[in-house]
PDB file of C-alpha atoms in Angstrom:
ATOM      1  CA  ASP A   1     -19.572   2.161  13.711  1.00 70.00           C
ATOM      2  CA  MET A   2     -17.069   4.825  14.823  1.00 75.00           C
ATOM      3  CA  ARG A   3     -14.240   2.394  14.002  1.00 80.00           C
ATOM      4  CA  ARG A   4     -15.581   1.963  10.461  1.00 78.00           C
ATOM      5  CA  VAL A   5     -15.790   5.746  10.020  1.00 73.00           C
ATOM      6  CA  ALA A   6     -12.264   6.174  11.404  1.00 76.00           C
ATOM      7  CA  LYS A   7     -10.960   3.501   9.008  1.00 82.00           C
ATOM      8  CA  THR A   8     -12.718   5.187   6.084  1.00 82.00           C
ATOM      9  CA  VAL A   9     -11.243   8.543   7.130  1.00 77.00           C
ATOM     10  CA  ASN A  10      -7.770   7.079   7.595  1.00 82.00           C
ATOM     11  CA  PHE A  11      -7.589   5.405   4.197  1.00 84.00           C
ATOM     12  CA  GLY A  12      -9.788   7.884   2.362  1.00 86.00           C
ATOM     13  CA  VAL A  13      -8.024  11.030   3.493  1.00 82.00           C
ATOM     14  CA  ILE A  14      -4.525   9.797   2.716  1.00 81.00           C
ATOM     15  CA  TYR A  15      -5.697   9.062  -0.813  1.00 80.00           C
ATOM     16  CA  GLY A  16      -7.328  12.461  -1.266  1.00 80.00           C
ATOM     17  CA  MET A  17     -10.947  11.860  -0.218  1.00 86.00           C
ATOM     18  CA  SER A  18     -12.907  15.105   0.140  1.00 87.00           C
ATOM     19  CA  GLU A  19     -15.579  15.835   2.743  1.00 89.00           C
ATOM     20  CA  TYR A  20     -18.133  15.110   0.006  1.00 90.00           C
ATOM     21  CA  GLY A  21     -16.540  11.692  -0.602  1.00 90.00           C
ATOM     22  CA  LEU A  22     -16.442  10.977   3.126  1.00 88.00           C
ATOM     23  CA  GLU A  23     -20.075  12.039   3.482  1.00 89.00           C
ATOM     24  CA  GLN A  24     -21.027   9.611   0.695  1.00 89.00           C
ATOM     25  CA  ALA A  25     -18.955   6.755   2.174  1.00 88.00           C
ATOM     26  CA  THR A  26     -20.328   7.149   5.705  1.00 86.00           C
ATOM     27  CA  GLU A  27     -23.451   8.347   7.457  1.00 83.00           C
ATOM     28  CA  LEU A  28     -21.776  11.618   8.442  1.00 86.00           C
ATOM     29  CA  SER A  29     -23.146  15.001   7.420  1.00 91.00           C
ATOM     30  CA  ARG A  30     -20.947  17.169   5.201  1.00 92.00           C
ATOM     31  CA  GLU A  31     -20.065  19.320   8.245  1.00 93.00           C
ATOM     32  CA  GLU A  32     -19.155  16.267  10.348  1.00 91.00           C
ATOM     33  CA  ALA A  33     -17.075  14.873   7.489  1.00 89.00           C
ATOM     34  CA  ALA A  34     -15.227  18.190   7.144  1.00 92.00           C
ATOM     35  CA  GLN A  35     -14.582  18.225  10.909  1.00 92.00           C
ATOM     36  CA  PHE A  36     -13.277  14.633  10.824  1.00 87.00           C
ATOM     37  CA  ILE A  37     -10.836  15.546   8.055  1.00 90.00           C
ATOM     38  CA  THR A  38      -9.721  18.729   9.834  1.00 92.00           C
ATOM     39  CA  SER A  39      -9.215  16.818  13.100  1.00 91.00           C
ATOM     40  CA  TYR A  40      -7.279  14.099  11.279  1.00 90.00           C
ATOM     41  CA  PHE A  41      -4.828  16.599   9.795  1.00 92.00           C
ATOM     42  CA  GLU A  42      -4.488  18.410  13.131  1.00 94.00           C
ATOM     43  CA  LYS A  43      -3.609  15.121  14.818  1.00 93.00           C
ATOM     44  CA  TYR A  44      -1.315  13.971  11.985  1.00 92.00           C
ATOM     45  CA  PRO A  45       0.217  17.132  10.459  1.00 94.00           C
ATOM     46  CA  GLY A  46       2.977  15.088   8.810  1.00 94.00           C
ATOM     47  CA  VAL A  47       0.362  13.378   6.634  1.00 92.00           C
ATOM     48  CA  LYS A  48      -0.943  16.729   5.362  1.00 92.00           C
ATOM     49  CA  GLN A  49       2.622  17.882   4.694  1.00 95.00           C
ATOM     50  CA  TYR A  50       3.406  14.649   2.808  1.00 93.00           C
ATOM     51  CA  LEU A  51       0.249  14.920   0.685  1.00 94.00           C
ATOM     52  CA  GLU A  52       0.914  18.546  -0.230  1.00 95.00           C
ATOM     53  CA  SER A  53       4.604  17.975  -1.016  1.00 96.00           C
ATOM     54  CA  THR A  54       3.739  14.946  -3.167  1.00 96.00           C
ATOM     55  CA  LYS A  55       1.198  16.944  -5.179  1.00 96.00           C
ATOM     56  CA  GLU A  56       3.722  19.787  -5.503  1.00 97.00           C
ATOM     57  CA  GLN A  57       6.386  17.367  -6.768  1.00 97.00           C
ATOM     58  CA  ALA A  58       3.922  16.047  -9.351  1.00 98.00           C
ATOM     59  CA  ARG A  59       3.064  19.587 -10.492  1.00 98.00           C
ATOM     60  CA  LYS A  60       6.730  20.631 -10.635  1.00 98.00           C
ATOM     61  CA  PHE A  61       8.219  17.545 -12.318  1.00 98.00           C
ATOM     62  CA  GLY A  62       5.159  15.949 -13.937  1.00 98.00           C
ATOM     63  CA  ASN A  63       5.817  12.674 -12.104  1.00 98.00           C
ATOM     64  CA  VAL A  64       6.025  10.977  -8.724  1.00 98.00           C
ATOM     65  CA  LYS A  65       8.359   8.214  -7.566  1.00 98.00           C
ATOM     66  CA  THR A  66       8.319   5.135  -5.393  1.00 98.00           C
ATOM     67  CA  VAL A  67      10.898   4.721  -2.621  1.00 96.00           C
ATOM     68  CA  LEU A  68      12.965   2.665  -5.090  1.00 97.00           C
ATOM     69  CA  GLY A  69      12.815   5.445  -7.696  1.00 97.00           C
ATOM     70  CA  ARG A  70      10.265   4.009 -10.128  1.00 98.00           C
ATOM     71  CA  ARG A  71       8.398   6.905 -11.741  1.00 98.00           C
ATOM     72  CA  ARG A  72       4.859   7.451 -12.862  1.00 98.00           C
ATOM     73  CA  PHE A  73       4.312  10.357 -15.184  1.00 98.00           C
ATOM     74  CA  ILE A  74       1.132  12.315 -14.518  1.00 98.00           C
ATOM     75  CA  PRO A  75       0.681  14.951 -17.241  1.00 98.00           C
ATOM     76  CA  GLU A  76      -2.984  15.424 -16.233  1.00 98.00           C
ATOM     77  CA  ILE A  77      -1.752  17.206 -13.076  1.00 98.00           C
ATOM     78  CA  LYS A  78      -1.443  20.363 -15.221  1.00 97.00           C
ATOM     79  CA  SER A  79      -4.891  20.065 -16.802  1.00 98.00           C
ATOM     80  CA  SER A  80      -7.071  23.170 -16.911  1.00 98.00           C
ATOM     81  CA  ASN A  81     -10.051  20.893 -16.156  1.00 98.00           C
ATOM     82  CA  ARG A  82     -10.470  20.813 -12.359  1.00 96.00           C
ATOM     83  CA  GLN A  83     -11.917  17.279 -12.240  1.00 95.00           C
ATOM     84  CA  ILE A  84      -9.083  15.859 -14.337  1.00 98.00           C
ATOM     85  CA  ARG A  85      -6.509  17.778 -12.276  1.00 97.00           C
ATOM     86  CA  GLU A  86      -7.981  16.574  -8.958  1.00 93.00           C
ATOM     87  CA  ALA A  87      -8.068  12.966 -10.200  1.00 94.00           C
ATOM     88  CA  ALA A  88      -4.394  13.367 -11.174  1.00 97.00           C
ATOM     89  CA  GLU A  89      -3.624  14.708  -7.683  1.00 95.00           C
ATOM     90  CA  ARG A  90      -5.227  11.602  -6.172  1.00 93.00           C
ATOM     91  CA  MET A  91      -3.114   9.449  -8.519  1.00 95.00           C
ATOM     92  CA  ALA A  92      -0.014  11.373  -7.438  1.00 96.00           C
ATOM     93  CA  ILE A  93      -0.812  10.755  -3.767  1.00 94.00           C
ATOM     94  CA  ASN A  94      -1.670   7.088  -4.279  1.00 93.00           C
ATOM     95  CA  MET A  95       1.203   5.984  -6.497  1.00 96.00           C
ATOM     96  CA  PRO A  96       4.195   6.412  -4.153  1.00 96.00           C
ATOM     97  CA  VAL A  97       2.449   4.381  -1.440  1.00 92.00           C
ATOM     98  CA  GLN A  98       0.871   1.673  -3.592  1.00 93.00           C
ATOM     99  CA  GLY A  99       3.807   1.633  -6.009  1.00 96.00           C
ATOM    100  CA  THR A 100       6.331   1.216  -3.200  1.00 96.00           C
ATOM    101  CA  SER A 101       4.233  -1.629  -1.818  1.00 95.00           C
ATOM    102  CA  ALA A 102       4.301  -3.269  -5.262  1.00 96.00           C
ATOM    103  CA  ASP A 103       8.068  -2.736  -5.510  1.00 97.00           C
ATOM    104  CA  ILE A 104       8.600  -4.325  -2.097  1.00 97.00           C
ATOM    105  CA  ILE A 105       6.573  -7.446  -2.898  1.00 97.00           C
ATOM    106  CA  LYS A 106       8.453  -7.867  -6.200  1.00 97.00           C
ATOM    107  CA  VAL A 107      11.831  -7.600  -4.460  1.00 98.00           C
ATOM    108  CA  ALA A 108      10.621 -10.113  -1.852  1.00 98.00           C
ATOM    109  CA  MET A 109       9.475 -12.505  -4.591  1.00 98.00           C
ATOM    110  CA  ILE A 110      12.829 -12.332  -6.390  1.00 98.00           C
ATOM    111  CA  ASN A 111      14.739 -12.845  -3.132  1.00 98.00           C
ATOM    112  CA  LEU A 112      12.486 -15.720  -2.057  1.00 98.00           C
ATOM    113  CA  ASP A 113      12.738 -17.457  -5.417  1.00 98.00           C
ATOM    114  CA  SER A 114      16.516 -17.125  -5.370  1.00 98.00           C
ATOM    115  CA  GLU A 115      16.807 -18.523  -1.836  1.00 99.00           C
ATOM    116  CA  MET A 116      14.365 -21.358  -2.554  1.00 99.00           C
ATOM    117  CA  GLN A 117      16.443 -22.356  -5.598  1.00 99.00           C
ATOM    118  CA  LYS A 118      19.672 -22.095  -3.625  1.00 99.00           C
ATOM    119  CA  ARG A 119      18.238 -24.428  -0.974  1.00 98.00           C
ATOM    120  CA  GLN A 120      16.786 -26.687  -3.687  1.00 99.00           C
ATOM    121  CA  LEU A 121      13.333 -26.544  -2.111  1.00 99.00           C
ATOM    122  CA  LYS A 122      10.378 -28.206  -3.804  1.00 99.00           C
ATOM    123  CA  SER A 123       8.011 -25.498  -2.536  1.00 98.00           C
ATOM    124  CA  LYS A 124       6.431 -23.370  -5.236  1.00 98.00           C
ATOM    125  CA  MET A 125       5.392 -19.732  -5.204  1.00 98.00           C
ATOM    126  CA  LEU A 126       1.986 -19.896  -6.903  1.00 96.00           C
ATOM    127  CA  LEU A 127       0.353 -16.514  -6.674  1.00 95.00           C
ATOM    128  CA  GLN A 128       0.843 -12.909  -5.623  1.00 96.00           C
ATOM    129  CA  VAL A 129      -2.175 -10.784  -4.677  1.00 93.00           C
ATOM    130  CA  HIS A 130      -1.338  -7.230  -3.562  1.00 89.00           C
ATOM    131  CA  ASP A 131       0.881  -7.774  -0.497  1.00 90.00           C
ATOM    132  CA  GLU A 132       0.213 -11.500  -0.188  1.00 94.00           C
ATOM    133  CA  LEU A 133       2.111 -14.502  -1.521  1.00 97.00           C
ATOM    134  CA  ILE A 134       0.592 -17.970  -1.889  1.00 95.00           C
ATOM    135  CA  PHE A 135       2.866 -21.024  -1.809  1.00 97.00           C
ATOM    136  CA  GLU A 136       2.419 -24.741  -2.298  1.00 96.00           C
ATOM    137  CA  VAL A 137       4.671 -26.356   0.294  1.00 97.00           C
ATOM    138  CA  PRO A 138       5.437 -30.048   0.860  1.00 98.00           C
ATOM    139  CA  GLU A 139       4.907 -31.123   4.496  1.00 96.00           C
ATOM    140  CA  ASP A 140       8.631 -31.755   5.023  1.00 98.00           C
ATOM    141  CA  GLU A 141       9.468 -28.135   4.044  1.00 98.00           C
ATOM    142  CA  LEU A 142       6.712 -26.444   6.035  1.00 97.00           C
ATOM    143  CA  GLU A 143       8.799 -25.363   9.031  1.00 97.00           C
ATOM    144  CA  GLU A 144      11.665 -24.161   6.852  1.00 98.00           C
ATOM    145  CA  MET A 145       9.276 -22.066   4.733  1.00 98.00           C
ATOM    146  CA  ARG A 146       7.514 -20.739   7.870  1.00 97.00           C
ATOM    147  CA  GLN A 147      10.868 -19.255   8.881  1.00 98.00           C
ATOM    148  CA  LEU A 148      12.203 -18.338   5.444  1.00 98.00           C
ATOM    149  CA  VAL A 149       9.209 -16.430   4.054  1.00 98.00           C
ATOM    150  CA  PRO A 150       8.811 -13.841   6.841  1.00 97.00           C
ATOM    151  CA  GLU A 151      12.579 -13.460   7.185  1.00 97.00           C
ATOM    152  CA  ILE A 152      13.014 -12.591   3.511  1.00 98.00           C
ATOM    153  CA  MET A 153       9.785 -10.633   3.086  1.00 97.00           C
ATOM    154  CA  SER A 154      10.430  -8.413   6.113  1.00 96.00           C
ATOM    155  CA  ALA A 155      13.954  -7.664   4.844  1.00 96.00           C
ATOM    156  CA  ALA A 156      12.950  -6.902   1.236  1.00 96.00           C
ATOM    157  CA  LEU A 157      13.546  -3.179   1.724  1.00 95.00           C
ATOM    158  CA  GLU A 158      15.116  -1.397   4.659  1.00 92.00           C
ATOM    159  CA  LEU A 159      12.653   1.218   5.880  1.00 92.00           C
ATOM    160  CA  CYS A 160      12.349   3.324   9.029  1.00 91.00           C
ATOM    161  CA  VAL A 161       9.320   1.212   9.991  1.00 91.00           C
ATOM    162  CA  PRO A 162       9.273  -2.578  10.283  1.00 92.00           C
ATOM    163  CA  LEU A 163       7.578  -4.693   7.633  1.00 93.00           C
ATOM    164  CA  LYS A 164       5.319  -7.077   9.535  1.00 94.00           C
ATOM    165  CA  VAL A 165       4.712 -10.461   7.912  1.00 96.00           C
ATOM    166  CA  ASP A 166       1.927 -12.846   8.923  1.00 94.00           C
ATOM    167  CA  ILE A 167       1.923 -16.506   7.907  1.00 94.00           C
ATOM    168  CA  LYS A 168      -1.116 -18.744   7.542  1.00 93.00           C
ATOM    169  CA  THR A 169      -0.980 -22.406   6.650  1.00 93.00           C
ATOM    170  CA  GLY A 170      -3.611 -24.893   5.629  1.00 92.00           C
ATOM    171  CA  LYS A 171      -4.190 -27.920   3.437  1.00 90.00           C
ATOM    172  CA  ASN A 172      -6.635 -25.947   1.280  1.00 87.00           C
ATOM    173  CA  TRP A 173      -7.986 -22.415   0.824  1.00 81.00           C
ATOM    174  CA  GLY A 174     -10.904 -23.125   3.158  1.00 86.00           C
ATOM    175  CA  GLU A 175      -8.501 -23.686   6.064  1.00 85.00           C
ATOM    176  CA  MET A 176      -6.758 -20.367   5.424  1.00 79.00           C
ATOM    177  CA  GLY A 177      -9.640 -18.112   6.569  1.00 65.00           C
TER     178      GLY A 177
END
């Protein structure tokens, strides 16, 4: 149960969840939720600094950017309505993280498609869901794709943290669980 609360705090707080939101999402009291959030920011002060600087950038420039420079304009950040402004702040916090993730998967898809064509592989990229790619791979290309996909996906964008790639294989979706 504590792990579930910690996970909710971890993801909720970095996307702007308030103590009220945390109270609603867990069985914590409002005071416990506030203490969890305070403790989180004390333990990870860089997160608080990032969140505040991202909101400030959005207020100053009216937009936020992904690591690759793609912008999202957020005019609501200057709204006189507090609820609209706070929702815009959450958008401003969320977009650089989620947007960068989307940019990375798109770069990986382009690079994979290019390499698969270059190698004249029969494998097909069928579907992208968030940070996941689904392929249809002939048996005789399975080992090559098992090496190629993580190699290209993990190198899609050079970051100061590694991009970890997990591979699952199966003859059907039921075997993938």
